Amino acid sequence: MEDSDSYILESQIGFVMRRVVQRHIAIFFSLIPDLTPTQFAALAKLCELGQASQNELGRLTSMDVATIKGVVDRLRGRGLVSAEPLATDKRRLILTPTPQGKALYRKLVSRAREVSQQTLSPLSEAESQQLMMLLRKLD
Amino acid sequence: MEDSDSYILESQIGFVMRRVVQRHIAIFFSLIPDLTPTQFAALAKLCELGQASQNELGRLTSMDVATIKGVVDRLRGRGLVSAEPLATDKRRLILTPTPQGKALYRKLVSRAREVSQQTLSPLSEAESQQLMMLLRKLD
DNA sequence: CAAAAATTGTTTGTGTACAAATAGACTGTG
DNA sequence: CACAGTCTATTTGTACACAAACAATTTTTG
């Protein structure tokens, strides 16, 4: 019966994940103060693709239309991404990384790998793989 | 050498966690549209404690001073939490859940448990425990 | 006890994140 | 071909999240 007494906030998956994400973002910032994780994700995906519409980039990086707009605007504002409307489909805004965007990405990518590594550093290799496998199932 | 080619955004712990958190928040909202996860966390912890200063509540729920202020302001605005300065230490703002706050918490707590359960539903019991154990190490 | 240090809370500014509404452009089907 | 439905992007509003700076108040310590 004492149903409400058994709710331990600290044991809830959402609470723990929020804390782990906070730690991860702090590590990211310590190694890559230049960009936020979200901005880096958008830039990385765009560099991988070479080119994409804003909407497409949002879908591929799991960002809402409003969110990706803000992120892209900031990347454009810093000259890392250029944008122009597509002639054959006037709805779309085609994004391309600028040379500076590509250069920055190349410069940061090894540090980004380091971020993932540091985040997982309390775990063994086997544990890290286990964790990734489990998280993927919740994706 | 082709170092930058081997960065797979989708395999990075940060990216995957961001997606898992997004899914969790969506589940939370579907079952508990009344409050955000953050608001519920603050209310839950305050109900557990009976009483706390704003700063203390923030620390216990892993919220920054500015964040906890916003969250508490909204809970106060809805009459779920009451606040008054502490006589013996005029810096502190003592928070207490109102009767409505307590009632809402009691009403929602079983649904909150359901949120955690649904979030973990793609995993077996053993896998869920494994995941929680691994996440705790990253905390 | 007095000055230095620490704590609590507020404010401001930037950056996600999502819902909902809108406008313009395309696509498909009748 | 028309028009209903879909897609892309923008805008607005709300809610975290954190850094940095500030004021007021303890607490520490020399």
PDB file of C-alpha atoms in Angstrom, chain B:
ATOM      1  CA  MET B   1      45.508   8.585 -41.357  1.00  0.00           C
ATOM      2  CA  GLU B   2      41.984   9.168 -42.637  1.00  0.00           C
ATOM      3  CA  ASP B   3      41.204   9.978 -39.102  1.00  0.00           C
ATOM      4  CA  SER B   4      38.203  12.155 -39.671  1.00  0.00           C
ATOM      5  CA  ASP B   5      36.402   9.554 -41.743  1.00  0.00           C
ATOM      6  CA  SER B   6      35.958   7.265 -38.814  1.00  0.00           C
ATOM      7  CA  TYR B   7      33.734   9.537 -36.755  1.00  0.00           C
ATOM      8  CA  ILE B   8      30.255   8.069 -36.723  1.00  0.00           C
ATOM      9  CA  LEU B   9      27.952  10.531 -35.019  1.00  0.00           C
ATOM     10  CA  GLU B  10      25.301   7.894 -34.415  1.00  0.00           C
ATOM     11  CA  SER B  11      27.720   5.739 -32.430  1.00  0.00           C
ATOM     12  CA  GLN B  12      28.765   8.440 -30.019  1.00  0.00           C
ATOM     13  CA  ILE B  13      27.550   8.058 -26.466  1.00  0.00           C
ATOM     14  CA  GLY B  14      26.400  11.675 -26.300  1.00  0.00           C
ATOM     15  CA  PHE B  15      24.307  11.459 -29.420  1.00  0.00           C
ATOM     16  CA  VAL B  16      22.649   8.219 -28.409  1.00  0.00           C
ATOM     17  CA  MET B  17      21.907   9.496 -24.925  1.00  0.00           C
ATOM     18  CA  ARG B  18      20.368  12.654 -26.325  1.00  0.00           C
ATOM     19  CA  ARG B  19      17.985  10.526 -28.362  1.00  0.00           C
ATOM     20  CA  VAL B  20      17.150   8.250 -25.465  1.00  0.00           C
ATOM     21  CA  VAL B  21      16.409  11.255 -23.272  1.00  0.00           C
ATOM     22  CA  GLN B  22      14.177  12.683 -25.991  1.00  0.00           C
ATOM     23  CA  ARG B  23      12.223   9.448 -26.094  1.00  0.00           C
ATOM     24  CA  HIS B  24      11.986   9.380 -22.309  1.00  0.00           C
ATOM     25  CA  ILE B  25      10.654  12.923 -22.169  1.00  0.00           C
ATOM     26  CA  ALA B  26       8.056  12.067 -24.791  1.00  0.00           C
ATOM     27  CA  ILE B  27       6.895   9.096 -22.717  1.00  0.00           C
ATOM     28  CA  PHE B  28       6.814  11.287 -19.639  1.00  0.00           C
ATOM     29  CA  PHE B  29       4.675  13.850 -21.377  1.00  0.00           C
ATOM     30  CA  SER B  30       2.284  11.223 -22.702  1.00  0.00           C
ATOM     31  CA  LEU B  31       1.631   9.883 -19.204  1.00  0.00           C
ATOM     32  CA  ILE B  32       2.079  13.082 -17.163  1.00  0.00           C
ATOM     33  CA  PRO B  33       1.146  16.132 -19.185  1.00  0.00           C
ATOM     34  CA  ASP B  34       0.555  18.042 -15.944  1.00  0.00           C
ATOM     35  CA  LEU B  35       4.209  18.592 -15.108  1.00  0.00           C
ATOM     36  CA  THR B  36       7.580  18.480 -16.822  1.00  0.00           C
ATOM     37  CA  PRO B  37      10.086  15.845 -15.679  1.00  0.00           C
ATOM     38  CA  THR B  38      12.091  18.568 -14.006  1.00  0.00           C
ATOM     39  CA  GLN B  39       9.119  20.006 -12.170  1.00  0.00           C
ATOM     40  CA  PHE B  40       8.069  16.552 -11.061  1.00  0.00           C
ATOM     41  CA  ALA B  41      11.577  15.815  -9.810  1.00  0.00           C
ATOM     42  CA  ALA B  42      11.621  18.987  -7.728  1.00  0.00           C
ATOM     43  CA  LEU B  43       8.148  18.348  -6.341  1.00  0.00           C
ATOM     44  CA  ALA B  44       8.947  14.708  -5.592  1.00  0.00           C
ATOM     45  CA  LYS B  45      12.125  15.550  -3.743  1.00  0.00           C
ATOM     46  CA  LEU B  46      10.429  18.306  -1.797  1.00  0.00           C
ATOM     47  CA  CYS B  47       7.591  15.971  -0.807  1.00  0.00           C
ATOM     48  CA  GLU B  48      10.146  13.425   0.281  1.00  0.00           C
ATOM     49  CA  LEU B  49      12.001  15.973   2.412  1.00  0.00           C
ATOM     50  CA  GLY B  50       8.936  17.794   3.648  1.00  0.00           C
ATOM     51  CA  GLN B  51      10.879  21.020   3.447  1.00  0.00           C
ATOM     52  CA  ALA B  52      14.070  22.429   1.946  1.00  0.00           C
ATOM     53  CA  SER B  53      15.753  25.638   0.940  1.00  0.00           C
ATOM     54  CA  GLN B  54      15.697  26.451  -2.742  1.00  0.00           C
ATOM     55  CA  ASN B  55      19.419  25.977  -3.114  1.00  0.00           C
ATOM     56  CA  GLU B  56      19.365  22.683  -1.257  1.00  0.00           C
ATOM     57  CA  LEU B  57      16.535  21.417  -3.430  1.00  0.00           C
ATOM     58  CA  GLY B  58      18.509  22.386  -6.487  1.00  0.00           C
ATOM     59  CA  ARG B  59      21.551  20.474  -5.334  1.00  0.00           C
ATOM     60  CA  LEU B  60      19.518  17.391  -4.542  1.00  0.00           C
ATOM     61  CA  THR B  61      17.825  17.411  -7.926  1.00  0.00           C
ATOM     62  CA  SER B  62      20.968  18.358  -9.869  1.00  0.00           C
ATOM     63  CA  MET B  63      19.704  21.737 -10.926  1.00  0.00           C
ATOM     64  CA  ASP B  64      21.700  24.854 -11.283  1.00  0.00           C
ATOM     65  CA  VAL B  65      20.692  27.861  -9.127  1.00  0.00           C
ATOM     66  CA  ALA B  66      19.108  29.636 -12.064  1.00  0.00           C
ATOM     67  CA  THR B  67      17.302  26.516 -13.206  1.00  0.00           C
ATOM     68  CA  ILE B  68      15.887  25.614  -9.812  1.00  0.00           C
ATOM     69  CA  LYS B  69      14.675  29.174  -9.395  1.00  0.00           C
ATOM     70  CA  GLY B  70      12.686  28.966 -12.620  1.00  0.00           C
ATOM     71  CA  VAL B  71      11.288  25.562 -11.760  1.00  0.00           C
ATOM     72  CA  VAL B  72      10.319  26.603  -8.243  1.00  0.00           C
ATOM     73  CA  ASP B  73       8.782  29.833  -9.495  1.00  0.00           C
ATOM     74  CA  ARG B  74       6.528  27.860 -11.806  1.00  0.00           C
ATOM     75  CA  LEU B  75       5.588  25.387  -9.059  1.00  0.00           C
ATOM     76  CA  ARG B  76       4.811  28.305  -6.764  1.00  0.00           C
ATOM     77  CA  GLY B  77       2.842  29.984  -9.505  1.00  0.00           C
ATOM     78  CA  ARG B  78       0.649  26.920  -9.683  1.00  0.00           C
ATOM     79  CA  GLY B  79       0.214  26.765  -5.943  1.00  0.00           C
ATOM     80  CA  LEU B  80       2.048  23.482  -5.552  1.00  0.00           C
ATOM     81  CA  VAL B  81       4.856  24.860  -3.433  1.00  0.00           C
ATOM     82  CA  SER B  82       4.965  27.654  -0.907  1.00  0.00           C
ATOM     83  CA  ALA B  83       8.012  29.665   0.061  1.00  0.00           C
ATOM     84  CA  GLU B  84       9.062  31.911   2.873  1.00  0.00           C
ATOM     85  CA  PRO B  85      12.327  33.342   4.085  1.00  0.00           C
ATOM     86  CA  LEU B  86      13.957  31.627   7.017  1.00  0.00           C
ATOM     87  CA  ALA B  87      14.132  33.780  10.126  1.00  0.00           C
ATOM     88  CA  THR B  88      17.356  32.318  11.427  1.00  0.00           C
ATOM     89  CA  ASP B  89      19.174  32.692   8.105  1.00  0.00           C
ATOM     90  CA  LYS B  90      17.836  35.483   6.010  1.00  0.00           C
ATOM     91  CA  ARG B  91      19.621  34.291   2.899  1.00  0.00           C
ATOM     92  CA  ARG B  92      17.540  31.163   2.642  1.00  0.00           C
ATOM     93  CA  LEU B  93      14.145  30.648   1.096  1.00  0.00           C
ATOM     94  CA  ILE B  94      12.384  27.735   2.712  1.00  0.00           C
ATOM     95  CA  LEU B  95      10.143  25.731   0.431  1.00  0.00           C
ATOM     96  CA  THR B  96       7.266  23.490   1.463  1.00  0.00           C
ATOM     97  CA  PRO B  97       4.865  21.540  -0.707  1.00  0.00           C
ATOM     98  CA  THR B  98       1.312  22.834  -0.336  1.00  0.00           C
ATOM     99  CA  PRO B  99      -1.510  20.373   0.335  1.00  0.00           C
ATOM    100  CA  GLN B 100      -2.303  20.549  -3.384  1.00  0.00           C
ATOM    101  CA  GLY B 101       1.326  19.895  -4.190  1.00  0.00           C
ATOM    102  CA  LYS B 102       1.343  16.842  -1.992  1.00  0.00           C
ATOM    103  CA  ALA B 103      -1.959  15.646  -3.400  1.00  0.00           C
ATOM    104  CA  LEU B 104      -0.727  16.040  -6.972  1.00  0.00           C
ATOM    105  CA  TYR B 105       2.465  14.200  -6.159  1.00  0.00           C
ATOM    106  CA  ARG B 106       0.565  11.318  -4.616  1.00  0.00           C
ATOM    107  CA  LYS B 107      -1.704  11.206  -7.620  1.00  0.00           C
ATOM    108  CA  LEU B 108       1.147  11.196 -10.130  1.00  0.00           C
ATOM    109  CA  VAL B 109       3.699   9.004  -8.443  1.00  0.00           C
ATOM    110  CA  SER B 110       2.344   5.744  -9.801  1.00  0.00           C
ATOM    111  CA  ARG B 111       2.326   7.207 -13.293  1.00  0.00           C
ATOM    112  CA  ALA B 112       5.911   8.319 -12.805  1.00  0.00           C
ATOM    113  CA  ARG B 113       6.802   4.738 -12.020  1.00  0.00           C
ATOM    114  CA  GLU B 114       5.004   3.776 -15.201  1.00  0.00           C
ATOM    115  CA  VAL B 115       7.128   6.271 -17.137  1.00  0.00           C
ATOM    116  CA  SER B 116      10.314   4.588 -15.986  1.00  0.00           C
ATOM    117  CA  GLN B 117       8.866   1.220 -16.810  1.00  0.00           C
ATOM    118  CA  GLN B 118       7.783   2.202 -20.310  1.00  0.00           C
ATOM    119  CA  THR B 119      11.115   3.822 -20.975  1.00  0.00           C
ATOM    120  CA  LEU B 120      12.842   0.576 -20.111  1.00  0.00           C
ATOM    121  CA  SER B 121      10.250  -1.638 -21.771  1.00  0.00           C
ATOM    122  CA  PRO B 122      12.485  -2.625 -24.712  1.00  0.00           C
ATOM    123  CA  LEU B 123      14.826  -4.250 -22.196  1.00  0.00           C
ATOM    124  CA  SER B 124      14.481  -7.364 -20.096  1.00  0.00           C
ATOM    125  CA  GLU B 125      14.577  -7.074 -16.339  1.00  0.00           C
ATOM    126  CA  ALA B 126      18.195  -8.156 -16.270  1.00  0.00           C
ATOM    127  CA  GLU B 127      19.144  -5.737 -19.007  1.00  0.00           C
ATOM    128  CA  SER B 128      17.411  -2.861 -17.229  1.00  0.00           C
ATOM    129  CA  GLN B 129      19.354  -3.540 -14.083  1.00  0.00           C
ATOM    130  CA  GLN B 130      22.565  -3.802 -16.075  1.00  0.00           C
ATOM    131  CA  LEU B 131      21.847  -0.477 -17.735  1.00  0.00           C
ATOM    132  CA  MET B 132      21.103   1.279 -14.478  1.00  0.00           C
ATOM    133  CA  MET B 133      24.251  -0.126 -12.976  1.00  0.00           C
ATOM    134  CA  LEU B 134      26.371   1.094 -15.877  1.00  0.00           C
ATOM    135  CA  LEU B 135      24.756   4.534 -15.944  1.00  0.00           C
ATOM    136  CA  ARG B 136      25.376   4.952 -12.245  1.00  0.00           C
ATOM    137  CA  LYS B 137      29.067   4.506 -12.864  1.00  0.00           C
ATOM    138  CA  LEU B 138      28.953   7.419 -15.285  1.00  0.00           C
ATOM    139  CA  ASP B 139      27.142   9.601 -12.796  1.00  0.00           C
TER     140      ASP B 139
END
